[in-house]
Coordinates of C-alpha atoms and ligand atoms in Angstrom, one line a residue:
M1 CA -9.9 3.9 -60.8
C2 CA -12.2 4.5 -57.8
G3 CA -12.3 3.6 -54.2
I4 CA -15.2 1.5 -52.9
V5 CA -16.3 0.8 -49.3
G6 CA -19.0 -1.6 -48.0
Y7 CA -20.0 -2.3 -44.5
V8 CA -22.3 -4.4 -42.3
G9 CA -22.1 -4.5 -38.6
P10 CA -23.1 -2.9 -35.2
R11 CA -21.4 0.5 -35.8
Q12 CA -22.7 3.6 -37.6
A13 CA -22.2 2.6 -41.4
Q14 CA -21.8 6.3 -42.3
D15 CA -18.7 6.7 -40.0
V16 CA -17.1 3.6 -40.9
I17 CA -17.6 4.4 -44.6
V18 CA -16.5 8.0 -44.6
E19 CA -13.3 6.9 -42.6
G20 CA -12.8 4.1 -45.1
L21 CA -13.1 6.6 -48.1
R22 CA -10.6 8.9 -46.4
R23 CA -8.0 6.2 -46.7
L24 CA -9.1 5.3 -50.2
E25 CA -9.1 9.0 -51.4
Y26 CA -5.7 8.4 -53.2
R27 CA -7.7 6.3 -55.7
G28 CA -9.7 9.3 -57.1
Y29 CA -10.9 12.5 -55.8
D30 CA -13.4 13.7 -58.4
S31 CA -16.5 13.1 -56.1
A32 CA -17.5 11.1 -53.0
G33 CA -20.7 9.7 -52.0
V34 CA -22.3 7.3 -49.3
A35 CA -25.5 5.4 -49.1
V36 CA -27.1 3.4 -46.1
V37 CA -30.1 1.3 -45.6
D38 CA -32.5 3.4 -43.4
E39 CA -34.0 0.3 -41.8
A40 CA -36.8 2.2 -39.8
A41 CA -38.0 4.0 -43.0
G42 CA -37.2 1.0 -45.3
L43 CA -35.5 3.3 -47.7
I44 CA -32.0 4.1 -49.1
A45 CA -30.5 7.3 -47.6
S46 CA -27.7 8.8 -49.6
D47 CA -25.6 11.7 -50.2
K48 CA -23.0 12.5 -52.9
R49 CA -20.8 15.5 -53.9
A50 CA -18.5 16.5 -56.5
G51 CA -14.9 17.3 -55.5
K52 CA -13.0 15.9 -52.5
L53 CA -14.4 14.0 -49.6
A54 CA -14.3 17.2 -47.5
N55 CA -17.2 18.4 -49.7
L56 CA -19.3 15.2 -48.8
E57 CA -18.4 15.6 -45.1
K58 CA -19.5 19.2 -45.1
A59 CA -22.7 18.2 -46.8
L60 CA -23.3 15.5 -44.3
G61 CA -22.8 18.1 -41.6
V62 CA -23.3 17.1 -37.8
D63 CA -26.6 15.2 -38.3
G64 CA -25.6 13.1 -41.3
L65 CA -27.7 10.3 -42.8
P66 CA -30.2 8.4 -40.5
A67 CA -28.7 5.9 -38.1
A68 CA -28.0 2.7 -40.0
T69 CA -25.5 -0.2 -39.9
T70 CA -25.4 -1.3 -43.5
G71 CA -23.9 0.9 -46.2
I72 CA -21.6 1.6 -49.1
G73 CA -19.4 4.4 -50.3
H74 CA -17.3 5.6 -53.3
T75 CA -14.7 8.1 -54.2
R76 CA -14.6 8.6 -57.8
W77 CA -11.9 8.9 -60.6
A78 CA -14.1 10.0 -63.5
T79 CA -14.3 8.0 -66.7
H80 CA -17.8 8.3 -68.1
G81 CA -19.3 11.7 -67.3
A82 CA -18.1 15.0 -65.9
P83 CA -17.0 15.0 -62.3
N84 CA -20.3 16.5 -61.0
D85 CA -22.8 15.7 -58.2
V86 CA -25.1 13.8 -60.5
N87 CA -22.3 11.6 -61.9
A88 CA -21.0 10.9 -58.4
H89 CA -21.7 7.4 -56.9
P90 CA -23.9 5.8 -55.4
H91 CA -26.4 5.6 -58.3
L92 CA -29.9 4.5 -57.4
G93 CA -32.5 2.3 -59.4
A94 CA -35.6 3.7 -60.8
E95 CA -37.5 3.3 -57.4
A96 CA -34.6 4.3 -55.3
R97 CA -34.7 0.8 -53.7
V98 CA -31.2 -0.4 -54.7
A99 CA -28.0 1.7 -54.6
V100 CA -24.8 0.8 -56.4
V101 CA -21.2 1.9 -56.4
H102 CA -18.8 0.9 -59.1
N103 CA -15.2 0.9 -60.1
G104 CA -14.2 0.1 -63.6
I105 CA -15.9 0.5 -67.0
I106 CA -19.0 -1.3 -68.2
E107 CA -18.2 -1.4 -72.0
N108 CA -21.6 -2.4 -73.1
F109 CA -23.3 0.1 -71.0
A110 CA -24.8 2.2 -74.1
A111 CA -26.6 -0.7 -75.4
L112 CA -28.0 -1.6 -71.9
R113 CA -28.9 1.9 -71.4
T114 CA -31.0 2.3 -74.6
A115 CA -32.8 -1.1 -73.9
L116 CA -33.8 0.3 -70.4
E117 CA -34.8 3.6 -71.9
N118 CA -37.0 1.7 -74.4
E119 CA -38.7 0.2 -71.4
G120 CA -39.5 3.5 -69.9
H121 CA -36.6 3.7 -67.4
R122 CA -35.4 7.3 -66.8
L123 CA -31.5 7.5 -66.3
V124 CA -30.3 10.7 -64.8
S125 CA -26.5 10.5 -65.0
E126 CA -24.0 10.1 -67.8
T127 CA -22.3 7.2 -66.2
D128 CA -22.0 3.6 -67.2
T129 CA -22.8 2.8 -63.5
E130 CA -26.4 3.7 -63.5
V131 CA -27.5 0.9 -65.7
A132 CA -26.2 -1.7 -63.2
A133 CA -28.5 0.1 -60.6
H134 CA -31.5 -0.3 -62.7
L135 CA -30.9 -3.8 -63.8
L136 CA -30.3 -4.9 -60.2
E137 CA -33.3 -3.1 -59.0
R138 CA -35.5 -4.7 -61.5
A139 CA -34.2 -8.2 -60.7
V140 CA -34.9 -7.8 -56.9
A141 CA -38.4 -6.3 -57.6
D142 CA -39.0 -9.4 -59.7
G143 CA -38.3 -11.5 -56.7
A144 CA -34.6 -12.3 -56.9
D145 CA -32.4 -11.9 -53.7
L146 CA -29.7 -9.2 -54.1
T147 CA -27.2 -12.0 -54.6
S148 CA -28.8 -13.8 -57.4
A149 CA -29.6 -10.4 -58.9
M150 CA -26.0 -9.5 -58.8
E151 CA -25.0 -12.9 -60.4
E152 CA -27.6 -12.4 -63.1
V153 CA -26.7 -8.9 -64.0
C154 CA -23.0 -9.4 -64.1
G155 CA -23.5 -12.1 -66.7
R156 CA -24.8 -9.4 -68.9
L157 CA -22.1 -6.8 -68.3
E158 CA -18.9 -6.5 -70.3
G159 CA -15.7 -4.8 -69.3
A160 CA -14.1 -4.3 -66.0
F161 CA -16.0 -3.8 -62.7
T162 CA -16.3 -4.0 -59.0
L163 CA -19.9 -3.4 -58.2
V164 CA -21.2 -3.2 -54.7
A165 CA -24.9 -2.9 -53.9
I166 CA -27.4 -2.6 -51.1
D167 CA -31.2 -3.2 -51.2
S168 CA -33.4 -1.2 -48.8
Q169 CA -35.6 -4.3 -48.5
D170 CA -32.9 -6.5 -47.3
P171 CA -31.1 -4.5 -44.7
D172 CA -28.4 -6.7 -43.4
R173 CA -26.4 -7.6 -46.3
V174 CA -24.0 -5.9 -49.0
V175 CA -23.4 -7.8 -52.2
A176 CA -20.4 -7.2 -54.5
A177 CA -19.0 -8.6 -57.7
R178 CA -15.5 -8.5 -59.2
R179 CA -14.3 -8.7 -62.6
N180 CA -10.8 -7.0 -63.6
S181 CA -11.0 -4.6 -60.7
P182 CA -9.8 -5.0 -57.2
L183 CA -12.0 -6.1 -54.3
V184 CA -11.0 -7.3 -50.7
V185 CA -13.2 -8.4 -47.8
G186 CA -12.3 -7.6 -44.3
M187 CA -13.5 -10.0 -41.8
G188 CA -14.0 -8.6 -38.3
D189 CA -15.8 -9.8 -35.1
G190 CA -19.5 -9.5 -35.7
E191 CA -18.7 -7.1 -38.6
T192 CA -17.6 -7.4 -42.2
F193 CA -16.1 -4.8 -44.7
L194 CA -15.7 -4.7 -48.4
A195 CA -13.2 -2.4 -50.0
S196 CA -10.9 -1.7 -53.0
D197 CA -7.9 -2.0 -50.8
V198 CA -7.4 -3.1 -47.3
A199 CA -6.2 0.4 -46.1
A200 CA -10.0 1.2 -45.8
F201 CA -10.7 -1.3 -43.0
I202 CA -7.1 -2.1 -41.5
E203 CA -8.2 0.0 -38.5
H204 CA -10.8 -2.6 -37.7
T205 CA -9.3 -6.1 -38.9
R206 CA -6.3 -7.4 -40.7
D207 CA -8.2 -10.6 -41.6
A208 CA -8.7 -10.3 -45.3
L209 CA -10.2 -12.3 -48.0
E210 CA -9.1 -11.5 -51.6
L211 CA -11.9 -12.2 -54.3
G212 CA -11.0 -13.9 -57.6
Q213 CA -12.2 -13.1 -61.2
D214 CA -15.9 -13.2 -61.8
Q215 CA -17.0 -13.8 -58.2
V216 CA -19.9 -12.5 -56.3
V217 CA -19.5 -12.0 -52.5
T218 CA -22.4 -11.5 -50.1
I219 CA -21.3 -10.0 -46.7
T220 CA -23.4 -10.1 -43.5
R221 CA -22.4 -9.4 -39.9
D222 CA -21.6 -13.1 -39.6
G223 CA -19.5 -13.6 -42.4
V224 CA -19.1 -14.1 -46.1
E225 CA -20.6 -16.3 -48.9
V226 CA -18.8 -16.3 -52.3
T227 CA -20.3 -17.7 -55.6
T228 CA -19.5 -17.4 -59.3
F229 CA -21.4 -15.3 -61.7
D230 CA -23.3 -18.7 -62.4
G231 CA -24.3 -19.0 -58.9
E232 CA -21.9 -21.9 -58.0
P233 CA -20.3 -21.8 -54.6
S234 CA -16.8 -20.6 -54.7
E235 CA -13.9 -19.5 -52.4
G236 CA -11.8 -16.3 -51.8
L237 CA -8.1 -16.4 -50.8
H238 CA -7.8 -15.8 -47.2
Y239 CA -4.6 -13.7 -45.9
V240 CA -3.5 -11.7 -42.9
V241 CA -2.6 -8.2 -43.7
D242 CA 1.1 -7.7 -42.5
W243 CA 1.0 -4.0 -41.9
D244 CA -0.9 -1.8 -39.5
L245 CA -2.7 1.5 -39.4
S246 CA 0.3 3.5 -38.6
A247 CA 1.9 2.5 -41.9
A248 CA -1.1 4.1 -43.7
E249 CA -1.0 7.4 -41.6
K250 CA 1.0 10.5 -42.1
G251 CA 3.0 10.2 -38.9
G252 CA 3.8 13.9 -38.5
Y253 CA 4.6 14.8 -42.1
D254 CA 2.6 17.5 -44.2
W255 CA 2.3 14.8 -47.1
F256 CA 2.1 11.0 -47.5
M257 CA 4.7 11.5 -50.2
R258 CA 7.2 13.2 -48.0
K259 CA 6.6 10.5 -45.4
E260 CA 7.1 7.8 -48.1
I261 CA 10.4 9.5 -49.4
F262 CA 11.7 9.4 -45.8
E263 CA 10.5 5.7 -45.5
Q264 CA 12.9 4.7 -48.2
P265 CA 15.9 3.4 -46.2
R266 CA 13.6 1.1 -44.3
A267 CA 11.6 0.2 -47.5
V268 CA 14.9 -0.8 -49.4
A269 CA 16.2 -2.8 -46.3
D270 CA 12.8 -4.6 -46.0
S271 CA 13.0 -5.6 -49.7
L272 CA 16.5 -7.0 -49.3
L273 CA 15.4 -9.0 -46.2
G274 CA 15.8 -12.8 -46.6
R275 CA 16.7 -12.6 -50.2
H276 CA 20.4 -13.7 -49.8
T277 CA 22.4 -15.9 -47.7
E278 CA 25.0 -14.5 -45.4
D279 CA 27.8 -15.3 -48.0
G280 CA 25.8 -13.2 -50.6
A281 CA 24.0 -16.1 -52.6
L282 CA 20.7 -15.0 -53.9
Q283 CA 17.7 -17.0 -52.7
L284 CA 14.6 -16.2 -54.4
D285 CA 12.3 -18.9 -53.3
E286 CA 9.1 -17.0 -54.6
V287 CA 10.3 -17.1 -58.2
R288 CA 8.3 -20.2 -59.1
I289 CA 10.1 -20.7 -62.4
T290 CA 12.5 -23.6 -62.2
E291 CA 16.2 -23.0 -62.6
D292 CA 16.1 -25.1 -65.8
E293 CA 13.5 -22.9 -67.4
L294 CA 15.5 -19.8 -66.3
R295 CA 18.5 -21.3 -68.0
D296 CA 16.5 -21.6 -71.3
I297 CA 15.4 -18.0 -71.3
D298 CA 16.5 -16.2 -74.5
K299 CA 14.9 -12.8 -74.3
I300 CA 13.6 -10.7 -71.6
I301 CA 10.9 -8.0 -72.1
V302 CA 10.1 -5.7 -69.3
I303 CA 6.7 -4.2 -69.4
A304 CA 5.3 -1.3 -67.1
C305 CA 3.8 2.1 -67.0
G306 CA 4.9 5.5 -65.7
T307 CA 7.4 5.4 -62.9
S308 CA 7.5 1.6 -63.0
F309 CA 8.4 1.8 -66.7
Y310 CA 11.4 3.9 -65.7
A311 CA 12.3 1.2 -63.1
G312 CA 12.3 -1.1 -66.0
L313 CA 14.8 1.0 -67.9
V314 CA 17.3 0.8 -65.2
A315 CA 16.6 -3.0 -65.1
K316 CA 17.7 -3.4 -68.7
Y317 CA 21.2 -1.9 -67.9
A318 CA 21.5 -4.4 -64.9
I319 CA 20.1 -7.4 -66.5
E320 CA 22.2 -7.2 -69.9
H321 CA 25.3 -6.3 -68.0
W322 CA 25.1 -9.1 -65.5
T323 CA 23.3 -11.9 -67.4
R324 CA 24.2 -11.1 -71.0
I325 CA 20.4 -11.9 -71.8
P326 CA 19.0 -9.4 -74.5
C327 CA 16.4 -7.3 -72.7
E328 CA 13.8 -5.0 -74.1
V329 CA 11.8 -2.5 -72.2
E330 CA 8.3 -1.4 -73.4
L331 CA 5.3 0.6 -72.2
A332 CA 2.6 -1.9 -71.4
S333 CA 0.1 0.1 -73.3
E334 CA 2.1 -0.3 -76.5
F335 CA 3.3 -3.8 -76.1
R336 CA 0.5 -6.0 -77.1
Y337 CA -0.7 -3.8 -80.0
R338 CA 2.5 -4.2 -82.0
D339 CA 2.6 -8.1 -82.4
P340 CA 5.7 -8.5 -80.2
I341 CA 7.8 -11.7 -80.7
L342 CA 7.2 -14.0 -77.8
T343 CA 8.2 -17.6 -77.4
R344 CA 7.9 -20.1 -74.3
D345 CA 11.6 -19.1 -73.7
T346 CA 10.7 -15.3 -73.3
L347 CA 10.6 -14.0 -69.8
V348 CA 8.2 -11.1 -69.5
V349 CA 8.8 -9.0 -66.4
A350 CA 5.8 -6.9 -65.4
I351 CA 6.5 -4.2 -62.9
S352 CA 3.6 -2.5 -61.1
Q353 CA 3.4 -1.1 -57.7
S354 CA -0.4 -1.3 -57.3
G355 CA -0.7 -4.6 -59.1
E356 CA -3.9 -3.2 -60.7
T357 CA -2.8 -1.0 -63.6
A358 CA -5.0 -2.2 -66.5
D359 CA -2.4 -1.6 -69.3
T360 CA 0.0 -3.8 -67.6
L361 CA -2.5 -6.4 -66.7
M362 CA -3.8 -6.7 -70.4
A363 CA -0.1 -7.0 -71.5
I364 CA 0.4 -9.9 -69.2
R365 CA -2.6 -11.7 -70.5
Y366 CA -1.5 -11.4 -74.0
A367 CA 2.1 -12.4 -73.0
R368 CA 0.7 -15.5 -71.4
S369 CA -1.6 -16.3 -74.3
Q370 CA 1.6 -16.4 -76.4
R371 CA 3.1 -18.9 -73.9
A372 CA 5.7 -16.5 -72.5
K373 CA 6.4 -16.9 -68.8
V374 CA 5.5 -13.8 -66.8
L375 CA 7.3 -12.7 -63.5
A376 CA 5.5 -9.8 -61.7
I377 CA 7.5 -7.2 -59.5
C378 CA 4.6 -5.9 -57.3
N379 CA 4.1 -4.1 -54.0
S380 CA 0.3 -5.1 -53.5
N381 CA -0.1 -8.5 -51.9
G382 CA -2.9 -10.3 -53.4
S383 CA -3.6 -7.9 -56.4
T384 CA -4.5 -8.8 -59.8
I385 CA -1.2 -8.6 -61.5
P386 CA 0.7 -11.0 -59.3
R387 CA -2.1 -13.4 -59.3
E388 CA -2.2 -13.6 -63.1
S389 CA 1.4 -14.1 -63.4
D390 CA 3.7 -17.3 -63.2
A391 CA 5.8 -15.9 -60.4
V392 CA 6.2 -12.7 -58.4
I393 CA 8.8 -10.9 -56.5
Y394 CA 7.0 -8.8 -53.9
T395 CA 8.7 -5.4 -53.0
H396 CA 8.2 -4.7 -49.4
A397 CA 7.7 -0.9 -49.5
G398 CA 4.5 -1.1 -47.4
P399 CA 1.5 1.0 -48.6
E400 CA 2.2 3.8 -50.9
I401 CA -0.7 6.4 -50.4
G402 CA 0.9 9.5 -52.1
V403 CA -0.1 9.4 -55.9
A404 CA 3.4 10.0 -57.1
S405 CA 5.4 6.8 -56.6
T406 CA 8.6 7.1 -54.5
K407 CA 9.4 4.1 -52.2
G408 CA 7.5 1.9 -54.7
Y409 CA 10.1 2.9 -57.4
L410 CA 13.1 2.4 -55.2
T411 CA 12.0 -1.1 -54.1
Q412 CA 11.1 -1.9 -57.6
L413 CA 14.8 -1.0 -58.5
V414 CA 16.0 -3.4 -55.8
A415 CA 13.7 -6.2 -56.9
C416 CA 15.0 -5.7 -60.6
Y417 CA 18.8 -5.9 -59.1
L418 CA 17.8 -9.1 -57.4
L419 CA 16.3 -10.6 -60.3
A420 CA 19.2 -9.7 -62.5
L421 CA 21.7 -11.1 -60.0
Y422 CA 19.6 -14.3 -59.3
L423 CA 19.6 -14.9 -63.2
A424 CA 23.3 -14.3 -63.4
Q425 CA 23.8 -16.8 -60.3
V426 CA 21.6 -19.5 -62.0
R427 CA 23.1 -19.2 -65.4
G428 CA 26.6 -18.7 -64.2
T429 CA 27.3 -15.5 -66.0
R430 CA 28.9 -13.9 -62.9
F431 CA 31.2 -15.6 -60.3
G432 CA 29.7 -16.1 -56.8
D433 CA 32.1 -13.5 -55.3
E434 CA 31.1 -10.9 -57.9
I435 CA 27.5 -11.5 -57.0
A436 CA 28.3 -11.3 -53.1
T437 CA 30.1 -8.1 -53.6
I438 CA 27.1 -6.4 -55.4
V439 CA 24.8 -7.8 -52.8
R440 CA 27.0 -6.2 -50.0
E441 CA 26.8 -2.9 -51.8
L442 CA 23.0 -3.2 -51.9
E443 CA 22.8 -4.0 -48.2
E444 CA 24.7 -0.5 -47.7
M445 CA 22.2 1.4 -49.7
P446 CA 19.7 2.1 -46.9
Q447 CA 22.5 4.1 -45.1
H448 CA 23.5 5.8 -48.2
I449 CA 19.9 6.8 -48.9
Q450 CA 19.6 8.0 -45.2
H451 CA 22.6 10.2 -45.9
V452 CA 21.1 11.6 -49.0
L453 CA 17.8 12.3 -46.9
D454 CA 20.0 14.0 -44.2
G455 CA 20.7 16.7 -46.8
S456 CA 17.2 17.3 -47.6
D457 CA 17.3 21.0 -46.5
A458 CA 19.8 21.7 -49.3
V459 CA 17.3 20.5 -51.7
Y460 CA 14.4 22.4 -50.2
D461 CA 16.5 25.4 -50.4
L462 CA 17.0 24.8 -54.2
A463 CA 13.4 24.4 -54.6
R464 CA 12.7 27.9 -53.0
R465 CA 15.3 29.5 -55.2
Y466 CA 13.9 27.9 -58.5
V467 CA 10.3 28.0 -57.6
D468 CA 9.3 30.6 -60.3
H469 CA 10.7 28.7 -63.3
R470 CA 8.2 27.2 -65.5
S471 CA 10.5 24.7 -67.3
V472 CA 13.0 22.4 -66.1
L473 CA 15.2 19.9 -68.0
F474 CA 16.9 16.6 -66.6
L475 CA 20.0 14.9 -68.2
G476 CA 21.5 11.6 -67.5
R477 CA 23.5 8.9 -69.2
H478 CA 23.5 5.2 -69.0
A479 CA 21.5 4.2 -65.6
G480 CA 21.2 8.0 -64.9
Y481 CA 19.1 8.3 -68.1
P482 CA 15.9 6.7 -66.6
V483 CA 16.6 8.8 -63.4
A484 CA 16.4 11.9 -65.4
L485 CA 13.1 10.7 -66.9
E486 CA 11.9 10.0 -63.5
G487 CA 12.9 13.3 -62.2
A488 CA 11.0 15.0 -65.1
L489 CA 7.9 12.9 -64.4
K490 CA 7.8 13.8 -60.8
L491 CA 7.9 17.5 -61.5
K492 CA 5.2 17.2 -64.2
E493 CA 2.9 15.4 -62.0
L494 CA 3.4 17.3 -59.0
A495 CA 4.2 21.0 -60.0
Y496 CA 2.4 21.0 -63.3
I497 CA 5.3 22.7 -65.1
H498 CA 7.2 21.8 -68.2
A499 CA 9.8 19.2 -67.3
E500 CA 11.7 16.8 -69.7
G501 CA 14.4 14.2 -69.2
F502 CA 17.0 13.6 -72.0
A503 CA 19.8 11.2 -72.6
A504 CA 22.7 13.7 -72.1
G505 CA 24.3 12.4 -75.5
E506 CA 21.2 12.9 -77.4
L507 CA 20.8 16.6 -76.4
K508 CA 22.9 17.8 -79.3
H509 CA 20.6 16.1 -81.8
G510 CA 17.8 18.6 -81.1
P511 CA 16.9 19.3 -77.6
I512 CA 19.7 21.7 -77.1
A513 CA 17.6 24.2 -78.9
L514 CA 15.5 24.5 -75.8
I515 CA 18.4 25.8 -73.7
E516 CA 18.0 29.5 -72.9
E517 CA 19.5 31.8 -70.3
G518 CA 18.8 30.8 -66.7
L519 CA 16.9 27.6 -67.6
P520 CA 17.5 25.1 -64.8
V521 CA 18.9 21.8 -66.0
F522 CA 19.4 18.9 -63.5
C523 CA 22.4 16.7 -64.4
V524 CA 22.7 13.2 -63.1
V525 CA 26.4 12.8 -63.1
P526 CA 27.7 9.2 -63.3
P527 CA 30.4 8.0 -60.9
R528 CA 34.0 8.3 -62.1
G529 CA 34.9 4.8 -63.4
R530 CA 37.0 3.2 -65.9
D531 CA 34.5 3.8 -68.6
Q532 CA 34.0 7.1 -70.5
L533 CA 30.6 8.1 -69.0
H534 CA 31.7 10.5 -66.5
A535 CA 33.9 12.5 -69.2
K536 CA 31.0 12.4 -71.7
M537 CA 28.6 13.7 -69.2
L538 CA 31.0 16.4 -68.3
S539 CA 30.9 17.5 -72.0
G540 CA 27.2 17.6 -72.1
I541 CA 27.1 19.8 -69.0
Q542 CA 29.6 22.1 -70.5
E543 CA 27.4 22.3 -73.7
V544 CA 24.3 23.4 -71.8
K545 CA 26.3 25.7 -69.5
A546 CA 27.8 27.4 -72.5
R547 CA 24.4 28.2 -73.7
G548 CA 23.3 30.0 -70.4
A549 CA 21.6 27.1 -68.4
R550 CA 21.9 26.8 -64.7
T551 CA 23.4 23.5 -64.1
L552 CA 22.2 21.6 -61.0
C553 CA 24.4 18.6 -60.7
L554 CA 23.8 15.4 -58.7
A555 CA 27.4 14.1 -58.4
E556 CA 29.4 11.8 -56.1
E557 CA 31.2 13.2 -53.0
D558 CA 34.8 13.9 -54.2
D559 CA 33.9 14.7 -57.8
D560 CA 35.8 17.8 -58.1
A561 CA 35.9 17.7 -61.9
I562 CA 32.3 18.8 -61.9
T563 CA 32.9 21.9 -59.7
P564 CA 33.8 24.4 -62.4
Y565 CA 30.6 23.6 -64.4
A566 CA 28.0 23.3 -61.7
D567 CA 25.9 26.1 -60.6
E568 CA 24.5 24.0 -57.7
I569 CA 25.9 20.6 -56.6
V570 CA 24.0 18.0 -54.6
R571 CA 26.5 15.4 -53.3
L572 CA 25.8 11.7 -53.4
P573 CA 27.6 8.9 -51.6
K574 CA 30.0 6.9 -53.8
V575 CA 28.5 3.8 -55.3
S576 CA 28.7 1.7 -58.4
T577 CA 27.1 3.2 -61.6
L578 CA 24.3 0.5 -61.8
L579 CA 23.1 1.3 -58.3
Q580 CA 23.5 4.9 -58.4
P581 CA 19.8 5.5 -59.4
L582 CA 18.8 4.3 -55.9
L583 CA 20.6 7.5 -54.6
A584 CA 20.3 10.0 -57.5
V585 CA 16.5 9.9 -57.6
V586 CA 15.9 10.9 -54.1
P587 CA 17.0 14.6 -54.4
L588 CA 14.6 14.8 -57.4
Q589 CA 11.7 13.4 -55.5
L590 CA 12.5 15.9 -52.6
F591 CA 12.7 18.8 -55.0
A592 CA 9.5 18.1 -56.7
C593 CA 7.6 17.4 -53.5
E594 CA 9.0 20.7 -52.2
L595 CA 8.4 22.8 -55.2
A596 CA 4.8 21.5 -55.5
T597 CA 4.4 22.4 -51.8
L598 CA 5.6 25.9 -52.4
L599 CA 3.3 26.3 -55.3
G600 CA 0.4 25.4 -53.0
H601 CA -0.5 22.2 -54.9
D602 CA -1.9 19.1 -53.3
V603 CA 1.1 16.8 -53.4
D604 CA -0.7 13.7 -52.4
Q605 CA -3.6 14.1 -54.9
P606 CA -2.3 16.0 -57.9
R607 CA -5.0 17.2 -60.4
N608 CA -6.3 14.6 -62.9
L609 CA -4.4 11.7 -61.5
A610 CA -5.2 8.5 -59.6
K611 CA -3.0 6.2 -57.8
S612 CA -3.6 3.2 -60.1
V613 CA -5.1 3.5 -63.4
T614 CA -7.5 0.5 -63.8
V615 CA -8.8 1.5 -67.3
E616 CA -6.8 1.2 -70.6
Ligands
M6R701 O1 0.9 0.9 -60.0 P1 1.8 0.8 -61.2 O2 3.2 0.8 -60.8 O3 1.5 0.0 -62.2 O4 1.5 2.3 -61.8 C1 2.1 2.7 -62.9 C2 2.0 4.1 -63.1 O5 0.8 4.7 -63.3 C3 2.5 5.1 -62.0 O6 3.9 4.7 -61.8 C4 2.4 6.6 -62.2 O7 3.2 6.9 -63.4 C5 2.8 7.2 -60.9 N1 1.9 8.5 -61.0 C6 4.2 7.9 -61.0 O8 4.5 8.7 -59.9

C-alpha cells in the first residue's frame, strides 16, 4: 500500500503535503514525492526520491518547489518496479501537464502501456501508474476537464486503485478516484484535503468525507463534488474524526510502537466502554444481525491475516467454549481459494485493524457472494472492510501508526471476547451470572495490563542479555499457543531474526530437534486450574530445558511449580486461561521492541513491510 495526500487552499501546498506524508509514512517508505501546480509558470513542479521521506526533504532543501497552493504527494510501498527515483511517484504525462499519484495495482496496465507506446508515447518508469498519467493527460489535451478525464480513464482501468491528479492548466482543483483502495476527504475552512488516512490532515480538520467504491471526487478551496465513474452525481459519507493530533504523535516515546504498547490499558478500557450494562449483560447494539439470525448460526469462520489471524485463533477457544458453536479460523489469503462450505447460517468474522487488507476484503466479498453473513472487527472507522460487511464491532484502539500491531491486537481480543459472550447470551449457552463474572474480569484487565507494563524494565533487561541470539522459539498451549505465534511474529518483523511459535505439545513431534545449548525459548505458562494444561506445559518446559535450552517463562504470580525449570521468569497477574493472552503478549511486544531498538532497527518502519497490505 502507499500513502497519498492532495491539497487545495491558501497555504503552501508543499508544506501541507510533506507534513501529511510524514503522518502516512507508515503506509510505505520505499520512496516519496510531491508535485504542485506552479501557477505563475503554468507548469507542474515536482520532486521525488527513493527511500524515506527524509531523502525527499533533503532534496527539496530550504528553497523547495515554487510557491503553490495546489498539490499532491505520495509515499510508496513498491509493487511494480524497483524502489528507485524513476519509479517513485508522482508520475507525469508525456508533456508534463498532468501529475498523478496512485495507491493499488492497475491490473491491465501492460495492455494499456503497449497501446500507448504504439501511439508513440514514451513511458520512463516500470510502474503501472504511469499509464494513468499519460491517459489522463491525453484526455485533458483533447478538451476534457480533469474530472471528466478521470471518469473516462477510470472506466478503462482494472484492479485496485486510488488515483489523484493535478493539471497545470487547471490550477485550483485536485481530482481523485477510488476503487478498492482507501481515500478520505478533509473539509477545512477555505481549504480541502485528500488522503489515504485522516492522520494526514487531522491537524487541520476533523471534518471528513469517506469516498465509496468507483467514485470520483473533485476538491477545490470551496468544497467537494462527488461523481460516479459514469459521471453521475453521487455522495460520500460524512463523519467527524473522534481522535485528535496528539493521538497520532509520539508523545515523548522513541517509537510509535512503544507508545502504543503503553497505551494498551486505555485502549482495552475504551474498547469495553458502553458494551455492557452495570449488571454485566452484553449490549452490542452495533451488531446489526438480528438475535434470531444469531440463534440460527451453525458455524463461525474467522478470517484474517497476520496478527489479526492470531487474535482469531484466540477467538476460536472463547467462541467454542462459551457458545458451543463450531468455529474455524482461516488465513484470509487461503480462504476463498479452497471452496469453503458456506451457507446463510454461517457467520464469517473478519478481523482487520486497518480495514483495508486486500486478502481479507476479497475473502469477505467471496463469503457474501455465498450468502454467509459477515461481521467485521475493525479499528478504522469508515474503512472498506466494515463498509462491505453486514455488521461491525469497532475496536477503540485509536490510530495505530507502528507497523507492528500491538494495541490493535489487544483490542481485537477484547472484541472477540465480547462477541463470544454476546452470542452466549443470545443463545443461552451461558447463564447471565457466568457472563457477568467474565465481563467483570475483562473490566479488570486494564489495571492488570498496566501492572505488566510497570515491569517493563525487567523485560528490557532480558532483551539486553539475549540480544546476540539469532534464533528464539516460543511455546504455548491452548490460548497461549496463539500468543506464542504472535510473540514470534513480533520478533521476526522487528528484529529480523529466526523466531518460531509452537504448540508446546507438538514440540516432541519434530521441532524439538531445533533445541540446542543456550537457545532462548519463551514459554507461555497457562494459569494453574482444574484442567491438565499447566502440568502438560510444565512437561514441555522440562523437555526443552533438559536439552540445553534457556527457558524464559511467562507465568502467573504465585506459580512456584515453574521456578525450578525457569531460567528467567516474567510474572503475570492471575487471570483465567481464556483471558491470559491479553497479558501474556505484552512482555513479548516489549521484548521485540527493545531487541529491535538495541539492534539499531527502525522499529516503526521495519524493512519490506507496510502497515496494511492493500494488494493480494
Ligand atoms: O490491518 P490488518 O489487521 O488486516 O493487517 C493484518 C496484517 O497485515 C497485520 O496484522 C501484520 O501482520 C502486522 N504487521 C503484524 O504486526
